[in-house]
Short mmCIF file of C-alpha atoms in Angstrom, two decimals:
data_model
loop_
_atom_site.label_atom_id
_atom_site.label_comp_id
_atom_site.label_asym_id
_atom_site.label_seq_id
_atom_site.Cartn_x
_atom_site.Cartn_y
_atom_site.Cartn_z
CA UNK A 1 -14.55 -20.94 18.71
CA UNK A 2 -12.93 -22.10 15.51
CA UNK A 3 -9.35 -21.53 16.51
CA UNK A 4 -7.86 -23.56 19.36
CA UNK A 5 -4.36 -24.53 20.44
CA UNK A 6 -4.28 -27.44 18.00
CA UNK A 7 -5.14 -25.29 15.03
CA UNK A 8 -2.63 -22.59 16.16
CA UNK A 9 0.08 -25.28 16.31
CA UNK A 10 -0.83 -26.34 12.80
CA UNK A 11 -0.63 -22.67 11.47
CA UNK A 12 2.70 -22.17 13.29
CA UNK A 13 4.12 -25.26 11.39
CA UNK A 14 2.77 -24.03 8.03
CA UNK A 15 4.12 -20.59 8.71
CA UNK A 16 7.54 -21.56 10.15
CA UNK A 17 6.77 -19.39 13.14
CA UNK A 18 6.66 -20.05 16.81
CA UNK A 19 4.25 -18.08 18.97
CA UNK A 20 5.58 -17.71 22.53
CA UNK A 21 3.50 -19.20 25.37
CA UNK A 22 2.56 -15.88 26.85
CA UNK A 23 1.01 -14.79 23.51
CA UNK A 24 -0.87 -17.86 22.55
CA UNK A 25 -4.14 -17.12 24.21
CA UNK A 26 -4.18 -13.43 22.79
CA UNK A 27 -3.37 -14.70 19.21
CA UNK A 28 -6.06 -17.44 19.33
CA UNK A 29 -8.60 -14.90 20.28
CA UNK A 30 -7.51 -12.44 17.54
CA UNK A 31 -7.33 -15.06 14.79
CA UNK A 32 -10.74 -16.34 15.91
CA UNK A 33 -12.27 -12.86 15.74
CA UNK A 34 -10.96 -12.26 12.25
CA UNK A 35 -12.19 -15.70 11.01
CA UNK A 36 -15.62 -15.15 12.56
CA UNK A 37 -15.86 -11.82 10.70
CA UNK A 38 -14.73 -13.09 7.32
CA UNK A 39 -17.32 -15.83 7.52
CA UNK A 40 -19.87 -13.17 6.48
CA UNK A 41 -18.91 -14.00 2.91
CA UNK A 42 -21.12 -17.10 3.23
CA UNK A 43 -24.11 -14.61 3.14
CA UNK A 44 -23.30 -13.79 -0.54
CA UNK A 45 -24.63 -16.06 -3.36
CA UNK A 46 -21.63 -16.79 -5.60
CA UNK A 47 -23.09 -19.82 -7.42
CA UNK A 48 -21.99 -20.03 -11.01
CA UNK A 49 -19.14 -17.38 -10.52
CA UNK A 50 -15.69 -18.40 -11.67
CA UNK A 51 -13.31 -19.21 -8.86
CA UNK A 52 -10.44 -17.73 -10.84
CA UNK A 53 -9.84 -14.10 -10.51
CA UNK A 54 -7.23 -12.26 -12.63
CA UNK A 55 -6.26 -8.54 -12.55
CA UNK A 56 -5.87 -8.62 -16.37
CA UNK A 57 -7.98 -10.06 -19.19
CA UNK A 58 -4.85 -11.00 -21.02
CA UNK A 59 -3.05 -14.24 -20.71
CA UNK A 60 0.55 -14.25 -19.35
CA UNK A 61 2.89 -12.35 -21.51
CA UNK A 62 5.27 -14.33 -23.56
CA UNK A 63 8.71 -13.15 -24.59
CA UNK A 64 11.67 -14.45 -26.50
CA UNK A 65 13.77 -16.91 -24.50
CA UNK A 66 16.87 -14.68 -24.44
CA UNK A 67 19.22 -15.13 -21.53
CA UNK A 68 19.95 -12.03 -19.54
CA UNK A 69 22.32 -11.86 -16.63
CA UNK A 70 23.76 -9.17 -14.34
CA UNK A 71 26.25 -10.97 -12.23
CA UNK A 72 26.72 -7.78 -10.09
CA UNK A 73 23.32 -8.35 -8.55
CA UNK A 74 24.11 -11.74 -7.30
CA UNK A 75 27.55 -10.64 -6.11
CA UNK A 76 26.03 -7.83 -4.17
CA UNK A 77 23.40 -10.14 -2.67
CA UNK A 78 26.02 -12.57 -1.62
CA UNK A 79 28.19 -9.79 -0.17
CA UNK A 80 25.41 -8.85 2.21
CA UNK A 81 23.91 -12.11 3.03
CA UNK A 82 24.11 -13.44 6.62
CA UNK A 83 26.68 -16.13 5.96
CA UNK A 84 28.37 -17.00 2.57
CA UNK A 85 31.53 -18.63 1.28
CA UNK A 86 32.71 -17.99 -2.29
CA UNK A 87 29.49 -18.17 -4.31
CA UNK A 88 27.46 -20.07 -1.79
CA UNK A 89 25.02 -19.35 1.04
CA UNK A 90 26.09 -21.28 4.15
CA UNK A 91 23.38 -23.02 5.99
CA UNK A 92 23.30 -25.32 9.07
CA UNK A 93 24.24 -28.94 8.22
CA UNK A 94 21.29 -30.63 6.36
CA UNK A 95 22.53 -34.29 6.15
CA UNK A 96 23.66 -35.93 9.42
CA UNK B 1 7.44 24.13 0.58
CA UNK B 2 7.89 24.58 -3.14
CA UNK B 3 5.76 22.40 -5.39
CA UNK B 4 7.14 19.72 -7.54
CA UNK B 5 6.26 21.77 -10.66
CA UNK B 6 8.33 24.65 -9.30
CA UNK B 7 11.17 22.43 -8.21
CA UNK B 8 11.44 21.03 -11.79
CA UNK B 9 12.33 24.48 -12.96
CA UNK B 10 15.29 24.99 -10.46
CA UNK B 11 18.93 24.95 -11.68
CA UNK B 12 21.19 22.23 -10.27
CA UNK B 13 22.86 24.77 -8.02
CA UNK B 14 19.54 25.94 -6.69
CA UNK B 15 18.55 22.25 -6.07
CA UNK B 16 21.70 21.59 -4.12
CA UNK B 17 21.12 24.62 -1.88
CA UNK B 18 17.55 23.42 -1.49
CA UNK B 19 18.56 19.92 -0.51
CA UNK B 20 20.97 21.24 2.10
CA UNK B 21 18.23 23.28 3.62
CA UNK B 22 15.91 20.34 3.48
CA UNK B 23 18.40 18.16 5.34
CA UNK B 24 18.51 20.63 8.06
CA UNK B 25 14.82 20.93 8.35
CA UNK B 26 14.42 17.15 8.48
CA UNK B 27 16.97 16.98 11.33
CA UNK B 28 15.02 19.76 13.20
CA UNK B 29 11.82 17.90 12.87
CA UNK B 30 13.23 14.39 13.69
CA UNK B 31 10.45 14.00 16.33
CA UNK B 32 7.92 13.32 13.64
CA UNK B 33 9.96 10.31 12.52
CA UNK B 34 8.76 10.60 8.90
CA UNK B 35 12.25 9.57 7.62
CA UNK B 36 14.18 6.50 8.53
CA UNK B 37 17.37 8.10 7.04
CA UNK B 38 18.24 10.63 4.42
CA UNK B 39 20.46 9.71 1.57
CA UNK B 40 20.89 11.53 -1.68
CA UNK B 41 21.88 9.74 -4.82
CA UNK B 42 22.94 12.16 -7.54
CA UNK B 43 21.56 15.34 -8.83
CA UNK B 44 17.84 16.09 -9.26
CA UNK B 45 14.62 17.02 -7.57
CA UNK B 46 14.58 15.16 -4.16
CA UNK B 47 11.70 12.69 -3.76
CA UNK B 48 11.04 10.78 -0.43
CA UNK B 49 10.74 7.07 -1.00
CA UNK B 50 8.88 4.54 1.07
CA UNK B 51 11.11 1.90 2.63
CA UNK B 52 9.69 -0.86 0.43
CA UNK B 53 10.97 0.58 -2.95
CA UNK B 54 14.39 -0.62 -3.97
CA UNK B 55 17.01 2.07 -4.39
CA UNK B 56 20.36 0.56 -5.37
CA UNK B 57 22.91 0.52 -2.51
CA UNK B 58 20.26 1.70 0.13
CA UNK B 59 19.22 -0.37 3.07
CA UNK B 60 15.54 -1.12 2.03
CA UNK B 61 13.81 -2.97 4.81
CA UNK B 62 9.97 -2.68 4.66
CA UNK B 63 10.40 -1.37 8.21
CA UNK B 64 11.11 -4.85 9.39
CA UNK B 65 13.72 -6.35 11.62
CA UNK B 66 13.97 -9.28 9.35
CA UNK B 67 15.44 -7.24 6.51
CA UNK B 68 18.17 -5.61 8.68
CA UNK B 69 21.32 -5.94 6.88
CA UNK B 70 19.82 -6.18 3.42
CA UNK B 71 21.18 -3.76 0.84
CA UNK B 72 19.12 -3.26 -2.35
CA UNK B 73 21.27 -4.61 -5.33
CA UNK B 74 19.24 -2.78 -7.99
CA UNK B 75 16.90 0.06 -8.62
CA UNK B 76 13.05 -0.37 -8.85
CA UNK B 77 11.67 0.66 -12.15
CA UNK B 78 10.02 3.68 -10.65
CA UNK B 79 13.43 4.85 -9.37
CA UNK B 80 14.99 4.49 -12.94
CA UNK B 81 12.18 6.54 -14.20
CA UNK B 82 12.51 9.24 -11.52
CA UNK B 83 16.18 9.51 -12.39
CA UNK B 84 15.46 9.69 -16.11
CA UNK B 85 13.12 12.59 -15.37
CA UNK B 86 15.56 14.63 -13.40
CA UNK B 87 14.40 13.59 -9.97
CA UNK B 88 16.30 11.66 -7.33
CA UNK B 89 15.51 9.47 -4.33
CA UNK B 90 16.10 11.46 -1.20
CA UNK B 91 15.60 9.65 2.05
CA UNK B 92 13.53 6.62 2.87
CA UNK B 93 10.27 7.01 4.71
CA UNK B 94 8.77 5.07 7.59
CA UNK B 95 5.86 2.63 7.05
CA UNK B 96 4.04 -0.19 8.79
CA UNK B 97 6.05 -3.36 8.71
CA UNK B 98 5.73 -4.90 5.25
CA UNK B 99 2.91 -2.26 4.54
CA UNK B 100 0.55 -4.18 6.87
CA UNK B 101 -1.14 -1.65 8.92
CA UNK B 102 -3.17 1.60 8.86
CA UNK B 103 -1.22 3.55 11.44
CA UNK B 104 2.64 3.32 10.76
CA UNK B 105 2.83 2.04 14.38
CA UNK B 106 4.18 -1.45 13.52
CA UNK B 107 7.48 -0.15 12.15
CA UNK B 108 10.68 -1.52 13.65
CA UNK B 109 11.91 2.09 13.68
CA UNK B 110 9.08 3.33 15.94
CA UNK B 111 5.98 5.20 15.15
CA UNK B 112 5.54 8.24 12.93
CA UNK B 113 3.56 11.25 14.24
CA UNK B 114 0.82 13.08 12.40
CA UNK B 115 2.19 16.67 11.68
CA UNK B 116 -1.35 18.06 12.05
CA UNK B 117 -1.52 16.72 15.67
CA UNK B 118 1.28 14.70 17.18
CA UNK B 119 -1.17 12.74 19.34
CA UNK B 120 -2.78 11.30 16.25
CA UNK B 121 -1.58 8.58 13.91
CA UNK B 122 -0.52 9.68 10.41
CA UNK B 123 -2.35 6.74 8.90
CA UNK B 124 -0.58 3.88 7.12
CA UNK B 125 1.03 2.15 5.77
CA UNK B 126 2.76 4.96 3.84
CA UNK B 127 2.56 7.23 7.03
CA UNK B 128 6.16 8.36 6.83
CA UNK B 129 5.74 9.58 3.12
CA UNK B 130 2.41 11.34 4.08
CA UNK B 131 3.88 12.94 7.24
CA UNK B 132 7.05 14.09 5.25
CA UNK B 133 4.99 15.86 2.63
CA UNK B 134 2.50 17.30 5.19
CA UNK B 135 5.22 18.66 7.48
CA UNK B 136 6.95 20.39 4.59
CA UNK B 137 9.88 17.82 4.83
CA UNK B 138 9.48 16.58 1.23
CA UNK B 139 8.35 18.16 -1.97
CA UNK B 140 6.74 14.86 -2.91
CA UNK B 141 6.96 11.24 -2.01
CA UNK B 142 6.31 7.81 -3.33
CA UNK B 143 4.05 5.41 -1.45
CA UNK B 144 2.52 2.05 -2.14
CA UNK B 145 -1.16 1.17 -1.83
CA UNK B 146 -2.42 -2.39 -1.25
CA UNK B 147 -5.63 -1.52 0.59
CA UNK B 148 -5.55 2.25 0.98
CA UNK B 149 -1.97 2.64 2.10
CA UNK B 150 -1.34 5.82 0.01
CA UNK B 151 -4.78 7.36 0.10
CA UNK B 152 -5.62 6.95 3.84
CA UNK B 153 -2.46 8.50 5.18
CA UNK B 154 -2.83 11.30 2.66
CA UNK B 155 -6.29 11.94 4.00
CA UNK B 156 -5.14 11.78 7.60
CA UNK B 157 -2.30 14.25 6.92
CA UNK B 158 -4.04 16.61 4.60
CA UNK B 159 -2.14 15.94 1.39
CA UNK B 160 -2.95 14.34 -2.00
CA UNK B 161 -2.40 10.65 -2.51
CA UNK B 162 -3.01 8.67 -5.74
CA UNK B 163 -3.36 5.00 -6.46
CA UNK B 164 -2.96 4.28 -10.20
CA UNK B 165 -4.93 1.45 -11.99
CA UNK B 166 -3.43 -1.93 -11.17
CA UNK B 167 -0.84 -2.56 -13.94
CA UNK B 168 -0.20 1.11 -14.75
CA UNK B 169 2.96 1.48 -12.67
CA UNK B 170 5.55 -1.20 -12.60
CA UNK B 171 5.82 -3.21 -9.35
CA UNK B 172 9.41 -4.29 -10.21
CA UNK B 173 11.41 -3.53 -7.22
CA UNK B 174 8.49 -2.99 -4.90
CA UNK B 175 8.69 -5.22 -1.75
CA UNK B 176 5.66 -7.44 -2.39
CA UNK B 177 2.86 -7.68 0.16
CA UNK B 178 -0.18 -8.73 -1.89
CA UNK B 179 0.83 -8.93 -5.58
CA UNK B 180 -2.64 -8.72 -7.09
CA UNK B 181 -3.38 -5.45 -4.96
CA UNK B 182 -0.09 -3.56 -4.70
CA UNK B 183 0.54 -0.40 -6.62
CA UNK B 184 3.12 2.35 -6.25
CA UNK B 185 1.74 6.00 -6.48
CA UNK B 186 2.49 9.62 -5.88
CA UNK B 187 1.97 11.47 -2.60
CA UNK B 188 2.09 15.26 -3.25
CA UNK B 189 1.07 18.74 -2.04
CA UNK B 190 -1.52 19.21 -4.78
CA UNK B 191 -3.33 17.43 -7.50
CA UNK B 192 -1.27 18.90 -10.36
CA UNK B 193 2.03 17.59 -8.73
CA UNK B 194 0.36 14.18 -8.38
CA UNK B 195 -0.41 14.16 -12.06
CA UNK B 196 3.17 15.18 -12.81
CA UNK B 197 4.70 12.49 -10.68
CA UNK B 198 2.27 9.90 -11.92
CA UNK B 199 3.27 10.64 -15.59
CA UNK B 200 6.90 10.05 -14.64
CA UNK B 201 6.44 6.78 -12.93
CA UNK B 202 3.74 5.10 -15.06
CA UNK B 203 4.06 2.99 -18.17
CA UNK B 204 4.61 -0.58 -19.37
CA UNK B 205 7.52 -2.45 -18.03
CA UNK B 206 8.65 -5.78 -19.33
CA UNK B 207 10.21 -6.47 -15.90
CA UNK B 208 6.69 -6.81 -14.38
CA UNK B 209 4.54 -9.48 -15.87
CA UNK B 210 1.37 -7.85 -14.49
CA UNK B 211 2.26 -4.50 -16.09
CA UNK B 212 -0.34 -3.34 -18.62
CA UNK B 213 0.98 -3.46 -22.13
CA UNK B 214 -0.96 -0.49 -23.36
CA UNK B 215 -0.03 2.99 -24.30
CA UNK B 216 0.20 5.32 -21.34
CA UNK B 217 -0.81 8.88 -22.29
CA UNK B 218 0.62 11.71 -20.18
CA UNK B 219 -2.09 13.46 -18.12
CA UNK B 220 -0.43 16.47 -16.48
CA UNK B 221 -0.21 18.45 -19.74
CA UNK B 222 -3.90 17.83 -20.47
CA UNK B 223 -5.42 18.61 -17.07
CA UNK B 224 -8.75 20.13 -17.53
CA UNK B 225 -10.69 21.26 -14.45
CA UNK B 226 -13.54 22.57 -16.64
CA UNK B 227 -14.71 19.19 -17.96
CA UNK B 228 -18.33 18.61 -16.75
CA UNK B 229 -18.46 15.14 -15.44
CA UNK B 230 -21.11 12.73 -14.17
CA UNK B 231 -20.18 11.79 -10.63
CA UNK B 232 -21.85 9.11 -8.45
CA UNK B 233 -22.38 9.75 -4.77
CA UNK B 234 -23.19 7.05 -2.23
CA UNK B 235 -25.66 8.20 0.40
CA UNK B 236 -26.33 4.83 1.87
CA UNK B 237 -22.64 3.71 1.72
CA UNK B 238 -21.38 6.67 3.79
CA UNK B 239 -23.92 6.08 6.65
CA UNK B 240 -21.37 4.29 8.83
CA UNK B 241 -18.82 7.15 8.53
CA UNK B 242 -18.43 9.65 11.38
CA UNK B 243 -20.09 13.06 11.42
CA UNK B 244 -16.82 14.75 10.27
CA UNK B 245 -16.73 12.59 7.18
CA UNK B 246 -20.49 13.02 6.31
CA UNK B 247 -20.12 16.77 6.70
CA UNK B 248 -17.24 16.85 4.45
CA UNK B 249 -19.00 14.52 1.99
CA UNK B 250 -22.02 16.87 1.78
CA UNK B 251 -19.70 19.90 1.31
CA UNK B 252 -17.81 18.12 -1.60
CA UNK B 253 -21.12 17.30 -3.30
CA UNK B 254 -22.21 20.87 -3.20
CA UNK B 255 -18.76 21.97 -4.45
CA UNK B 256 -19.01 19.57 -7.30
CA UNK B 257 -22.50 20.73 -8.16
CA UNK B 258 -21.41 24.37 -8.14
CA UNK B 259 -18.65 23.42 -10.48
CA UNK B 260 -21.23 22.24 -12.90
CA UNK B 261 -20.85 18.44 -12.49
CA UNK B 262 -23.87 16.16 -12.74
CA UNK B 263 -24.41 14.26 -9.40
CA UNK B 264 -26.07 10.85 -9.64
CA UNK B 265 -27.00 8.77 -6.54
CA UNK B 266 -25.72 5.26 -6.51
CA UNK B 267 -25.15 2.51 -3.98
CA UNK B 268 -22.43 -0.18 -3.50
CA UNK B 269 -22.37 -3.46 -1.71
CA UNK B 270 -22.13 -3.47 2.02
CA UNK B 271 -18.40 -2.84 2.46
CA UNK B 272 -18.21 -5.37 5.28
CA UNK B 273 -17.89 -7.90 2.43
CA UNK B 274 -14.99 -5.93 0.98
CA UNK B 275 -13.10 -6.22 4.32
CA UNK B 276 -13.57 -10.04 4.23
CA UNK B 277 -12.57 -10.46 0.64
CA UNK B 278 -9.50 -8.18 1.14
CA UNK B 279 -8.22 -9.80 4.34
CA UNK B 280 -8.59 -13.24 2.90
CA UNK B 281 -6.85 -12.36 -0.40
CA UNK B 282 -4.14 -10.09 1.01
CA UNK B 283 -3.12 -12.49 3.75
CA UNK B 284 -3.10 -15.43 1.40
CA UNK B 285 -0.69 -13.53 -0.98
CA UNK B 286 1.33 -12.17 1.86
CA UNK B 287 1.90 -15.62 3.19
CA UNK B 288 3.32 -16.75 -0.06
CA UNK B 289 5.34 -13.56 -0.71
CA UNK B 290 6.90 -13.53 2.89
CA UNK B 291 7.87 -17.17 2.65
CA UNK B 292 11.19 -15.90 1.08
CA UNK B 293 12.25 -14.29 4.33
CA UNK B 294 14.00 -17.25 5.95
CA UNK B 295 17.25 -15.77 7.17
CA UNK B 296 19.32 -17.62 4.54
CA UNK B 297 19.94 -15.34 1.61
CA UNK B 298 19.32 -11.75 3.09
CA UNK B 299 18.54 -9.86 6.21
CA UNK B 300 18.41 -11.11 9.72
CA UNK B 301 19.39 -14.63 10.63
CA UNK B 302 19.14 -16.39 14.01
CA UNK B 303 21.24 -19.58 13.79
CA UNK B 304 19.46 -22.70 15.00
CA UNK B 305 20.82 -26.30 15.39
CA UNK B 306 19.48 -27.25 12.01
CA UNK B 307 17.97 -25.67 9.00
CA UNK B 308 14.28 -25.81 10.07
CA UNK B 309 15.16 -24.33 13.41
CA UNK B 310 17.10 -21.52 11.67
CA UNK B 311 14.03 -20.70 9.57
CA UNK B 312 11.70 -20.77 12.52
CA UNK B 313 13.96 -18.74 14.82
CA UNK B 314 14.89 -16.13 12.07
CA UNK B 315 11.17 -15.58 11.12
CA UNK B 316 9.89 -15.59 14.76
CA UNK B 317 12.43 -13.07 15.84
CA UNK B 318 12.42 -11.02 12.62
CA UNK B 319 8.72 -10.48 12.05
CA UNK B 320 6.46 -8.35 14.27
CA UNK B 321 3.19 -9.37 15.74
CA UNK B 322 0.85 -7.90 13.00
CA UNK B 323 2.88 -9.60 10.26
CA UNK B 324 2.88 -12.93 12.19
CA UNK B 325 -0.89 -12.63 12.47
CA UNK B 326 -1.39 -12.01 8.75
CA UNK B 327 0.96 -14.92 7.82
CA UNK B 328 -0.97 -17.33 9.95
CA UNK B 329 -4.31 -15.97 8.75
CA UNK B 330 -3.13 -16.44 5.20
CA UNK B 331 -1.98 -19.98 5.89
CA UNK B 332 -5.38 -20.70 7.42
CA UNK B 333 -7.36 -19.64 4.38
CA UNK B 334 -5.05 -21.46 2.10
CA UNK B 335 -4.88 -24.68 4.04
CA UNK B 336 -6.53 -27.94 3.03
CA UNK B 337 -10.08 -28.06 4.26
CA UNK B 338 -10.51 -24.20 4.31
CA UNK B 339 -9.28 -23.30 0.90
CA UNK B 340 -12.59 -23.39 -0.89
CA UNK B 341 -14.65 -21.86 1.92
CA UNK B 342 -12.28 -18.94 2.30
CA UNK B 343 -9.77 -18.35 -0.47
CA UNK B 344 -11.87 -19.44 -3.40
CA UNK B 345 -15.01 -17.73 -2.06
CA UNK B 346 -13.08 -14.42 -1.75
CA UNK B 347 -11.93 -14.69 -5.40
CA UNK B 348 -15.68 -15.05 -6.42
CA UNK B 349 -16.55 -12.06 -4.30
CA UNK B 350 -13.86 -10.11 -6.12
CA UNK B 351 -15.79 -10.69 -9.37
CA UNK B 352 -18.96 -9.34 -7.66
CA UNK B 353 -17.08 -6.16 -6.48
CA UNK B 354 -15.52 -5.67 -9.91
CA UNK B 355 -18.72 -6.17 -11.70
CA UNK B 356 -20.59 -3.81 -9.45
CA UNK B 357 -18.08 -1.09 -10.12
CA UNK B 358 -18.20 -1.77 -13.91
CA UNK B 359 -21.95 -1.42 -13.79
CA UNK B 360 -21.72 1.96 -11.99
CA UNK B 361 -19.06 3.14 -14.53
CA UNK B 362 -21.46 2.53 -17.38
CA UNK B 363 -23.44 5.57 -16.09
CA UNK B 364 -20.89 7.84 -14.54
CA UNK B 365 -17.29 9.03 -14.98
CA UNK B 366 -16.27 9.14 -11.35
CA UNK B 367 -17.39 8.03 -7.86
CA UNK B 368 -16.98 10.17 -4.80
CA UNK B 369 -16.37 8.03 -1.64
CA UNK B 370 -14.94 8.48 1.81
CA UNK B 371 -11.54 7.14 2.27
CA UNK B 372 -11.65 6.35 5.97
CA UNK B 373 -14.67 6.19 8.38
CA UNK B 374 -13.18 9.04 10.52
CA UNK B 375 -10.37 11.54 10.79
CA UNK B 376 -6.92 10.23 12.08
CA UNK B 377 -7.51 8.47 15.31
CA UNK B 378 -5.36 9.14 18.43
CA UNK B 379 -2.54 6.69 19.21
CA UNK B 380 -4.01 3.78 21.08
CA UNK B 381 -7.51 4.37 19.90
CA UNK B 382 -7.65 1.29 17.66
CA UNK B 383 -7.05 -1.28 20.36
CA UNK B 384 -7.64 -4.53 18.60
CA UNK B 385 -6.30 -5.69 15.15
CA UNK B 386 -9.99 -6.01 14.12
CA UNK B 387 -10.61 -2.34 14.86
CA UNK B 388 -7.80 -1.42 12.48
CA UNK B 389 -9.08 -3.80 9.86
CA UNK B 390 -12.55 -2.27 10.08
CA UNK B 391 -11.05 1.20 9.52
CA UNK B 392 -10.11 0.11 6.06
CA UNK B 393 -13.78 -0.13 5.10
CA UNK B 394 -13.84 2.53 2.43
CA UNK B 395 -10.42 2.05 0.87
CA UNK B 396 -9.99 -1.64 -0.04
CA UNK B 397 -12.67 -2.30 -2.72
CA UNK B 398 -10.66 -0.04 -5.11
CA UNK B 399 -7.66 -2.43 -4.80
CA UNK B 400 -9.83 -5.56 -5.07
CA UNK B 401 -11.18 -4.23 -8.43
CA UNK B 402 -7.80 -2.66 -9.48
CA UNK B 403 -9.20 0.82 -9.97
CA UNK B 404 -7.39 4.19 -9.86
CA UNK B 405 -8.35 6.47 -7.14
CA UNK B 406 -7.18 9.84 -5.62
CA UNK B 407 -7.51 11.09 -2.12
CA UNK B 408 -7.53 14.77 -1.51
CA UNK B 409 -8.19 17.07 1.36
CA UNK B 410 -11.67 18.77 1.32
CA UNK B 411 -12.31 19.95 4.96
CA UNK B 412 -11.08 20.20 8.47
CA UNK B 413 -12.95 19.08 11.48
CA UNK B 414 -13.57 21.25 14.69
CA UNK B 415 -10.29 20.17 16.01
CA UNK B 416 -8.48 21.22 12.85
CA UNK B 417 -7.77 17.65 11.58
CA UNK B 418 -7.86 17.23 7.94
CA UNK B 419 -10.72 15.30 6.22
CA UNK B 420 -9.95 13.76 2.92
CA UNK B 421 -12.25 12.09 0.41
CA UNK B 422 -11.49 10.04 -2.61
CA UNK B 423 -12.55 10.10 -6.30
CA UNK B 424 -12.61 6.71 -8.00
CA UNK B 425 -12.40 6.28 -11.84
CA UNK B 426 -12.82 3.28 -14.14
CA UNK B 427 -9.66 1.30 -14.88
CA UNK B 428 -7.06 3.20 -16.98
CA UNK B 429 -9.03 6.41 -16.93
CA UNK B 430 -6.59 8.38 -14.89
CA UNK B 431 -7.03 11.52 -17.04
CA UNK B 432 -10.74 11.79 -15.88
CA UNK B 433 -9.60 11.00 -12.43
CA UNK B 434 -7.13 13.96 -12.25
CA UNK B 435 -9.52 16.26 -14.07
CA UNK B 436 -12.23 15.66 -11.59
CA UNK B 437 -9.79 16.00 -8.67
CA UNK B 438 -8.46 19.24 -9.96
CA UNK B 439 -11.93 20.57 -10.25
CA UNK B 440 -12.73 19.60 -6.69
CA UNK B 441 -9.57 20.98 -5.50
CA UNK B 442 -10.17 24.34 -7.19
CA UNK B 443 -13.63 24.58 -5.67
CA UNK B 444 -12.22 24.12 -2.06
CA UNK B 445 -9.42 26.61 -2.81
CA UNK B 446 -12.13 29.23 -3.46
CA UNK B 447 -14.86 28.09 -1.15
CA UNK B 448 -13.09 26.54 1.85
CA UNK B 449 -9.54 27.57 2.21
CA UNK B 450 -7.52 24.63 3.85
#
């Protein structure tokens, strides 16, 4: 068994998620089953194959550094955000 | 239901009358739950839109609680293209939450039923789009395909679904699941309509850095079912499929032969490796893409006593179980100590999969493959998450290699459920893909009425 409660706690921390007590055993079993399955890749010989995979052969497209702005988009996002004031998102106090 | 080709000839008065009728029909068939809601924006031929494609001023939520309250502030490039071509978004369709699923059961809006048998899943994740077209509630729809999410529901509901080559259709405005795999594509009543809608939405877009900067030729006006093609079949590869699929596969081979195509036997790597490479890659990318949903800038927020608690509460309450599983699996394969063994290994395996396809396409024009190992399962049949992942066995290598593929109905089983198969082409050869699909469709129209 590769996944245990300690690993699940680490994954919760990395994921900013909290798994409820009544679901922990179930999710440990499910994650363990998935990880056991994907371990089958170790059966394939991949020596000498590049570890980078890109969907295109071309490098990142470059473009002229011309500023573009549609302020209506940010206004609309702010208008529908959970908590805003003027042009700011309001979050809980960060500095004590 | 009129076809897209026919609808494009209607006058604006005829279209308005049609849309009023369509609204009524959607309300009468609300039990199927194909649509989340119906909103029309402007004149044009109505097209159903999956709930992860941005339509300005619409609530676009990827069927997730975490995006409740979000209103799209801009149009996806595909929506701009629809509007320029005289089409209009008309209703958003149900889907698995964040496109993570094969059954459309993980939506926060409840499950969608398969119009062919309401006890069966419509497939997923674009299950709402597939069900809308199959039930005669949409002329055509847009879906998105990360690991089969257009093609598999199309097969389960008996319609045509097409995934373009990666980079052919702009992803600007598509809610990202796995950025190196996602593509938007058409879901239609027939192959010609799929070609028409593909022509409308495809093409280079400066707003998507992975968009292919090459000339996109139209295909619908050049469709040619009479072309004689070399088509690979995969006798060993299909061995794990159900009898319904094997029977349909054999029928399709005979139909292609009788249409004059040259059939060549080939084999592909055991697809169990595709599943592993896919679930490692997709969950790793999803983990990164879904990090933005933290309750601060849009969607659902649950206030905590500090910022970190707000993130954790918003995400834990906002995401469903399947999404949480995939985020955590993604963080596992990306985390220190596991990264090389899982994420890097999966990228190397993608090279093997892509190279294998390229070798096959040196000798053939198309590959005939199953799209799913069975017809649409009944609700509750896929009990564990792993059962659902294994059902993606025939669809995901196409995404890993970035190839174009089209799923079309070729048979029905004894219970009357549709059986779809897919044709796969080499990258950017959509013309051959549609030509072959049209030829197969014509054979079945004459040999096996469906």
